[in-house]
PDB file of C-alpha atoms and ligand atoms in Angstrom:
ATOM      1  CA  MET A   1     -24.171  -4.569  28.348  1.00  0.00           C
ATOM      2  CA  SER A   2     -23.247  -8.180  28.565  1.00  0.00           C
ATOM      3  CA  ILE A   3     -19.539  -9.328  28.110  1.00  0.00           C
ATOM      4  CA  ASN A   4     -19.205 -12.758  26.326  1.00  0.00           C
ATOM      5  CA  THR A   5     -15.798 -13.854  27.483  1.00  0.00           C
ATOM      6  CA  ALA A   6     -15.730 -16.977  25.329  1.00  0.00           C
ATOM      7  CA  LEU A   7     -16.024 -14.665  22.137  1.00  0.00           C
ATOM      8  CA  ILE A   8     -13.000 -12.521  23.688  1.00  0.00           C
ATOM      9  CA  GLN A   9     -10.885 -15.778  24.200  1.00  0.00           C
ATOM     10  CA  GLN A  10     -11.800 -16.865  20.865  1.00  0.00           C
ATOM     11  CA  SER A  11     -10.824 -13.544  19.169  1.00  0.00           C
ATOM     12  CA  GLY A  12      -7.507 -13.733  21.094  1.00  0.00           C
ATOM     13  CA  ALA A  13      -7.001 -16.947  19.758  1.00  0.00           C
ATOM     14  CA  ALA A  14      -7.518 -15.986  16.435  1.00  0.00           C
ATOM     15  CA  LEU A  15      -4.967 -13.108  16.605  1.00  0.00           C
ATOM     16  CA  GLN A  16      -2.375 -15.203  17.996  1.00  0.00           C
ATOM     17  CA  SER A  17      -1.702 -16.944  14.814  1.00  0.00           C
ATOM     18  CA  LEU A  18      -1.240 -13.393  13.083  1.00  0.00           C
ATOM     19  CA  GLY A  19       1.444 -12.126  15.123  1.00  0.00           C
ATOM     20  CA  THR A  20       2.635  -8.560  15.458  1.00  0.00           C
ATOM     21  CA  THR A  21       0.896  -7.659  11.863  1.00  0.00           C
ATOM     22  CA  VAL A  22      -1.779  -7.123  14.353  1.00  0.00           C
ATOM     23  CA  THR A  23      -0.303  -4.650  16.554  1.00  0.00           C
ATOM     24  CA  GLU A  24       1.304  -3.039  13.289  1.00  0.00           C
ATOM     25  CA  HIS A  25      -2.022  -2.216  12.052  1.00  0.00           C
ATOM     26  CA  PHE A  26      -3.079  -0.891  15.222  1.00  0.00           C
ATOM     27  CA  TYR A  27      -0.336   1.747  15.366  1.00  0.00           C
ATOM     28  CA  ASP A  28      -0.623   2.527  11.591  1.00  0.00           C
ATOM     29  CA  TYR A  29      -4.337   3.003  12.209  1.00  0.00           C
ATOM     30  CA  MET A  30      -3.783   5.119  15.273  1.00  0.00           C
ATOM     31  CA  PHE A  31      -0.916   7.400  14.149  1.00  0.00           C
ATOM     32  CA  THR A  32      -2.981   8.130  11.013  1.00  0.00           C
ATOM     33  CA  HIS A  33      -6.369   8.617  12.757  1.00  0.00           C
ATOM     34  CA  TYR A  34      -4.858  10.484  15.901  1.00  0.00           C
ATOM     35  CA  PRO A  35      -1.506  11.770  15.187  1.00  0.00           C
ATOM     36  CA  GLU A  36      -1.514  13.792  18.201  1.00  0.00           C
ATOM     37  CA  VAL A  37      -0.591  10.586  20.276  1.00  0.00           C
ATOM     38  CA  ARG A  38       2.412   9.710  17.985  1.00  0.00           C
ATOM     39  CA  SER A  39       4.910  11.910  20.128  1.00  0.00           C
ATOM     40  CA  LEU A  40       4.092   9.836  23.361  1.00  0.00           C
ATOM     41  CA  PHE A  41       5.892   6.739  21.649  1.00  0.00           C
ATOM     42  CA  PRO A  42       9.286   6.231  20.600  1.00  0.00           C
ATOM     43  CA  ALA A  43      10.570   6.550  16.986  1.00  0.00           C
ATOM     44  CA  GLU A  44      11.553   2.686  16.936  1.00  0.00           C
ATOM     45  CA  MET A  45       8.401   0.764  17.559  1.00  0.00           C
ATOM     46  CA  THR A  46       9.386  -2.721  16.706  1.00  0.00           C
ATOM     47  CA  ASP A  47       9.618  -3.896  20.459  1.00  0.00           C
ATOM     48  CA  GLN A  48       6.422  -1.709  21.236  1.00  0.00           C
ATOM     49  CA  LYS A  49       4.231  -3.598  18.631  1.00  0.00           C
ATOM     50  CA  LEU A  50       5.682  -7.088  20.201  1.00  0.00           C
ATOM     51  CA  ARG A  51       4.808  -5.752  23.735  1.00  0.00           C
ATOM     52  CA  LEU A  52       1.393  -4.833  22.973  1.00  0.00           C
ATOM     53  CA  PHE A  53       0.667  -7.994  21.038  1.00  0.00           C
ATOM     54  CA  GLN A  54       1.930 -10.150  24.270  1.00  0.00           C
ATOM     55  CA  SER A  55      -0.223  -7.836  26.422  1.00  0.00           C
ATOM     56  CA  LEU A  56      -3.281  -8.384  24.327  1.00  0.00           C
ATOM     57  CA  LEU A  57      -2.944 -12.015  24.179  1.00  0.00           C
ATOM     58  CA  PHE A  58      -2.288 -12.198  27.818  1.00  0.00           C
ATOM     59  CA  ILE A  59      -5.657 -10.155  28.517  1.00  0.00           C
ATOM     60  CA  THR A  60      -7.848 -12.210  26.078  1.00  0.00           C
ATOM     61  CA  GLY A  61      -6.393 -15.307  27.508  1.00  0.00           C
ATOM     62  CA  ASN A  62      -6.946 -14.101  31.160  1.00  0.00           C
ATOM     63  CA  VAL A  63     -10.157 -12.284  30.579  1.00  0.00           C
ATOM     64  CA  ASP A  64     -12.399 -14.564  32.778  1.00  0.00           C
ATOM     65  CA  LYS A  65      -9.655 -14.673  35.575  1.00  0.00           C
ATOM     66  CA  THR A  66     -10.009 -11.554  37.424  1.00  0.00           C
ATOM     67  CA  GLU A  67      -7.469 -12.682  40.094  1.00  0.00           C
ATOM     68  CA  ALA A  68      -4.842 -12.757  37.549  1.00  0.00           C
ATOM     69  CA  LEU A  69      -6.178  -9.681  35.123  1.00  0.00           C
ATOM     70  CA  LEU A  70      -6.783  -7.403  37.820  1.00  0.00           C
ATOM     71  CA  PRO A  71      -3.336  -6.828  39.492  1.00  0.00           C
ATOM     72  CA  TYR A  72      -1.787  -6.983  35.719  1.00  0.00           C
ATOM     73  CA  LEU A  73      -4.387  -4.248  34.531  1.00  0.00           C
ATOM     74  CA  ARG A  74      -3.462  -2.149  37.596  1.00  0.00           C
ATOM     75  CA  ASN A  75       0.406  -2.313  37.379  1.00  0.00           C
ATOM     76  CA  LEU A  76      -0.196  -1.789  33.595  1.00  0.00           C
ATOM     77  CA  GLY A  77      -2.168   1.560  34.311  1.00  0.00           C
ATOM     78  CA  VAL A  78       0.404   2.558  37.016  1.00  0.00           C
ATOM     79  CA  ARG A  79       3.415   2.008  34.612  1.00  0.00           C
ATOM     80  CA  HIS A  80       1.493   4.295  31.892  1.00  0.00           C
ATOM     81  CA  ILE A  81       1.852   7.237  34.092  1.00  0.00           C
ATOM     82  CA  ARG A  82       5.583   7.737  33.283  1.00  0.00           C
ATOM     83  CA  TYR A  83       4.778   7.352  29.473  1.00  0.00           C
ATOM     84  CA  ASP A  84       2.580  10.513  29.965  1.00  0.00           C
ATOM     85  CA  VAL A  85      -0.671   8.484  29.248  1.00  0.00           C
ATOM     86  CA  ARG A  86      -3.940  10.520  30.283  1.00  0.00           C
ATOM     87  CA  PRO A  87      -7.743   8.981  30.423  1.00  0.00           C
ATOM     88  CA  GLU A  88      -8.613  10.675  27.078  1.00  0.00           C
ATOM     89  CA  HIS A  89      -5.761   8.528  25.500  1.00  0.00           C
ATOM     90  CA  TYR A  90      -7.447   5.046  26.539  1.00  0.00           C
ATOM     91  CA  SER A  91     -10.532   6.369  24.449  1.00  0.00           C
ATOM     92  CA  VAL A  92      -8.344   6.618  21.336  1.00  0.00           C
ATOM     93  CA  VAL A  93      -6.504   3.493  21.887  1.00  0.00           C
ATOM     94  CA  GLY A  94      -9.845   1.592  22.470  1.00  0.00           C
ATOM     95  CA  LYS A  95     -11.345   2.930  19.163  1.00  0.00           C
ATOM     96  CA  CYS A  96      -8.342   1.890  17.399  1.00  0.00           C
ATOM     97  CA  LEU A  97      -8.284  -1.539  19.020  1.00  0.00           C
ATOM     98  CA  LEU A  98     -11.840  -2.377  17.938  1.00  0.00           C
ATOM     99  CA  ALA A  99     -11.278  -1.210  14.544  1.00  0.00           C
ATOM    100  CA  THR A 100      -8.042  -3.510  14.269  1.00  0.00           C
ATOM    101  CA  LEU A 101      -9.851  -6.223  15.648  1.00  0.00           C
ATOM    102  CA  LYS A 102     -12.912  -6.034  13.485  1.00  0.00           C
ATOM    103  CA  HIS A 103     -10.217  -5.675  10.484  1.00  0.00           C
ATOM    104  CA  PHE A 104      -8.465  -8.965  11.218  1.00  0.00           C
ATOM    105  CA  LEU A 105     -11.428 -10.926  12.565  1.00  0.00           C
ATOM    106  CA  GLY A 106     -13.459 -10.442   9.308  1.00  0.00           C
ATOM    107  CA  PRO A 107     -16.597 -12.405   9.259  1.00  0.00           C
ATOM    108  CA  ALA A 108     -16.084 -13.591  12.916  1.00  0.00           C
ATOM    109  CA  TRP A 109     -16.512 -10.220  13.753  1.00  0.00           C
ATOM    110  CA  SER A 110     -20.227 -10.161  15.006  1.00  0.00           C
ATOM    111  CA  GLY A 111     -22.479  -7.686  16.837  1.00  0.00           C
ATOM    112  CA  GLU A 112     -22.083  -9.811  20.133  1.00  0.00           C
ATOM    113  CA  MET A 113     -18.278 -10.144  19.795  1.00  0.00           C
ATOM    114  CA  ALA A 114     -18.188  -6.014  19.255  1.00  0.00           C
ATOM    115  CA  GLU A 115     -20.601  -5.550  22.326  1.00  0.00           C
ATOM    116  CA  SER A 116     -18.291  -7.683  24.296  1.00  0.00           C
ATOM    117  CA  TRP A 117     -14.838  -6.060  23.312  1.00  0.00           C
ATOM    118  CA  ILE A 118     -16.293  -2.636  24.227  1.00  0.00           C
ATOM    119  CA  GLY A 119     -17.579  -3.704  27.606  1.00  0.00           C
ATOM    120  CA  ALA A 120     -14.178  -5.621  28.220  1.00  0.00           C
ATOM    121  CA  TYR A 121     -12.227  -2.691  26.887  1.00  0.00           C
ATOM    122  CA  ASN A 122     -14.292   0.034  29.111  1.00  0.00           C
ATOM    123  CA  LEU A 123     -13.714  -2.262  32.127  1.00  0.00           C
ATOM    124  CA  ALA A 124     -10.000  -2.777  31.507  1.00  0.00           C
ATOM    125  CA  ALA A 125      -9.312   0.992  30.604  1.00  0.00           C
ATOM    126  CA  GLY A 126     -11.309   1.608  33.898  1.00  0.00           C
ATOM    127  CA  VAL A 127      -9.041  -0.186  36.126  1.00  0.00           C
ATOM    128  CA  CYS A 128      -6.005   1.043  34.576  1.00  0.00           C
ATOM    129  CA  ILE A 129      -7.077   4.599  34.959  1.00  0.00           C
ATOM    130  CA  GLU A 130      -8.423   4.246  38.474  1.00  0.00           C
ATOM    131  CA  ALA A 131      -5.027   2.590  39.542  1.00  0.00           C
ATOM    132  CA  ALA A 132      -2.973   5.523  37.903  1.00  0.00           C
ATOM    133  CA  SER A 133      -5.328   8.055  39.818  1.00  0.00           C
ATOM    134  CA  GLU A 134      -4.896   6.345  42.845  1.00  0.00           C
ATOM    135  CA  ALA A 135      -1.110   5.991  42.500  1.00  0.00           C
ATOM    136  CA  MET A 136      -1.034   9.816  41.835  1.00  0.00           C
ATOM    137  CA  LYS A 137      -3.099  10.871  44.882  1.00  0.00           C
ATOM    138  CA  PRO A 138      -1.437  13.786  46.824  1.00  0.00           C
ATOM    139  CA  ASP A 139      -2.045  12.091  50.453  1.00  0.00           C
ATOM    140  CA  ARG A 140       0.518   9.466  49.281  1.00  0.00           C
ATOM    141  CA  TYR A 141       2.847  12.074  50.027  1.00  0.00           C
ATOM    142  CA  VAL A 142       3.894  12.243  53.641  1.00  0.00           C
ATOM    143  CA  PRO A 143       5.660  15.565  54.418  1.00  0.00           C
ATOM    144  CA  ILE A 144       9.227  14.996  56.012  1.00  0.00           C
ATOM    145  CA  THR A 145      10.323  16.414  59.219  1.00  0.00           C
ATOM    146  CA  LEU A 146      13.228  17.218  61.279  1.00  0.00           C
ATOM    147  CA  ALA A 147      13.073  13.629  62.568  1.00  0.00           C
ATOM    148  CA  ASP A 148      13.878  12.169  58.954  1.00  0.00           C
ATOM    149  CA  VAL A 149      17.156  13.938  58.576  1.00  0.00           C
ATOM    150  CA  PRO A 150      19.776  11.585  59.724  1.00  0.00           C
TER     151      PRO A 150
HETATM  152  C1  HEM B   1      -5.593  -1.229  27.864  1.00  0.00           C
HETATM  153  C2  HEM B   1      -4.797  -0.607  26.876  1.00  0.00           C
HETATM  154  C3  HEM B   1      -3.256  -0.640  26.751  1.00  0.00           C
HETATM  155  C4  HEM B   1      -2.640  -1.822  27.003  1.00  0.00           C
HETATM  156  C5  HEM B   1      -2.796  -3.055  27.096  1.00  0.00           C
HETATM  157  C6  HEM B   1      -1.062  -1.283  26.857  1.00  0.00           C
HETATM  158  C7  HEM B   1      -0.083  -2.187  26.758  1.00  0.00           C
HETATM  159  C8  HEM B   1       1.408  -1.469  26.891  1.00  0.00           C
HETATM  160  C9  HEM B   1       2.212  -2.605  27.139  1.00  0.00           C
HETATM  161  C10 HEM B   1       2.481  -4.022  27.361  1.00  0.00           C
HETATM  162  C11 HEM B   1       3.451  -1.774  27.141  1.00  0.00           C
HETATM  163  C12 HEM B   1       4.972  -2.105  27.260  1.00  0.00           C
HETATM  164  C13 HEM B   1       5.812  -1.228  28.476  1.00  0.00           C
HETATM  165  C14 HEM B   1       5.024  -1.710  29.771  1.00  0.00           C
HETATM  166  O1  HEM B   1       4.220  -3.118  30.136  1.00  0.00           O
HETATM  167  O2  HEM B   1       4.866  -0.800  30.719  1.00  0.00           O
HETATM  168  C15 HEM B   1       3.286  -0.440  27.079  1.00  0.00           C
HETATM  169  C16 HEM B   1       3.886   1.110  26.817  1.00  0.00           C
HETATM  170  C17 HEM B   1       3.414   2.162  26.484  1.00  0.00           C
HETATM  171  N1  HEM B   1       2.221   2.520  26.235  1.00  0.00           N
HETATM  172 FE1  HEM B   1       0.336   1.369  26.597  1.00  0.00          FE
HETATM  173  N2  HEM B   1      -1.226   0.031  26.617  1.00  0.00           N
HETATM  174  C18 HEM B   1      -2.442   0.274  26.851  1.00  0.00           C
HETATM  175  C19 HEM B   1      -2.827   1.775  26.667  1.00  0.00           C
HETATM  176  C20 HEM B   1      -2.033   2.783  26.249  1.00  0.00           C
HETATM  177  C21 HEM B   1      -2.610   4.368  25.877  1.00  0.00           C
HETATM  178  C22 HEM B   1      -4.186   4.806  26.113  1.00  0.00           C
HETATM  179  C23 HEM B   1      -1.562   4.878  25.577  1.00  0.00           C
HETATM  180  C24 HEM B   1      -1.466   6.111  25.195  1.00  0.00           C
HETATM  181  C25 HEM B   1      -2.030   6.572  23.857  1.00  0.00           C
HETATM  182  C26 HEM B   1      -0.305   3.931  25.791  1.00  0.00           C
HETATM  183  C27 HEM B   1       0.722   4.359  25.339  1.00  0.00           C
HETATM  184  C28 HEM B   1       2.134   3.642  25.496  1.00  0.00           C
HETATM  185  C29 HEM B   1       3.370   4.192  25.456  1.00  0.00           C
HETATM  186  C30 HEM B   1       3.931   5.732  25.322  1.00  0.00           C
HETATM  187  C31 HEM B   1       4.290   3.094  26.132  1.00  0.00           C
HETATM  188  C32 HEM B   1       5.971   3.211  26.060  1.00  0.00           C
HETATM  189  C33 HEM B   1       6.617   2.994  25.025  1.00  0.00           C
HETATM  190  C34 HEM B   1       8.022   3.076  25.196  1.00  0.00           C
HETATM  191  O3  HEM B   1       8.309   4.108  25.609  1.00  0.00           O
HETATM  192  O4  HEM B   1       8.613   2.016  24.701  1.00  0.00           O
HETATM  193  N3  HEM B   1      -0.667   2.884  26.149  1.00  0.00           N
HETATM  194  N4  HEM B   1       1.452  -0.236  26.667  1.00  0.00           N
END
């Protein structure tokens, strides 16, 4: 599957002018279709809608700059450990994100754009999940010994 990064950047630019209506729609869609993930999030979602919106703009703006994008995604993945996010949740978010993009991009949403977004999201989710898994590896624990006691 080929990823046309120019199309992803274009869709990011189109979202920018729409503002957080986009993430508002995303969360409404997700909580309606996947109510089981609602409890992961706080009751008050105003800040989160803005954070996700800014994050999407950053990701789409840097989709062809792996040196900026990869560390960003790795950190994001590790931070999501503390939100109790599991790999299967990334599938839910991906489906809802694509549905949201299709909804807002209207006629600009083409087959090639859909394929590019699917490819890019799968890669991004993979980086987040891999980084979280790496951060949780049991061998990162170094057993303490008597020498550690002051
Ligand atoms: C690539 C996909 C994702 C992106 C770009 C993303 C983006 C973000 C951002 C920017 C934040 C703000 C806090 C921070 O940066 O640490 C955040 C928080 C959060 N995300 Fe994600 N996220 C993604 C996937 C997921 C998934 C799969 C879930 C679970 C369904 C999820 C659940 C949460 C929760 C629960 C919070 C904390 C909300 C709070 O306590 O205020 N995220 N996410």
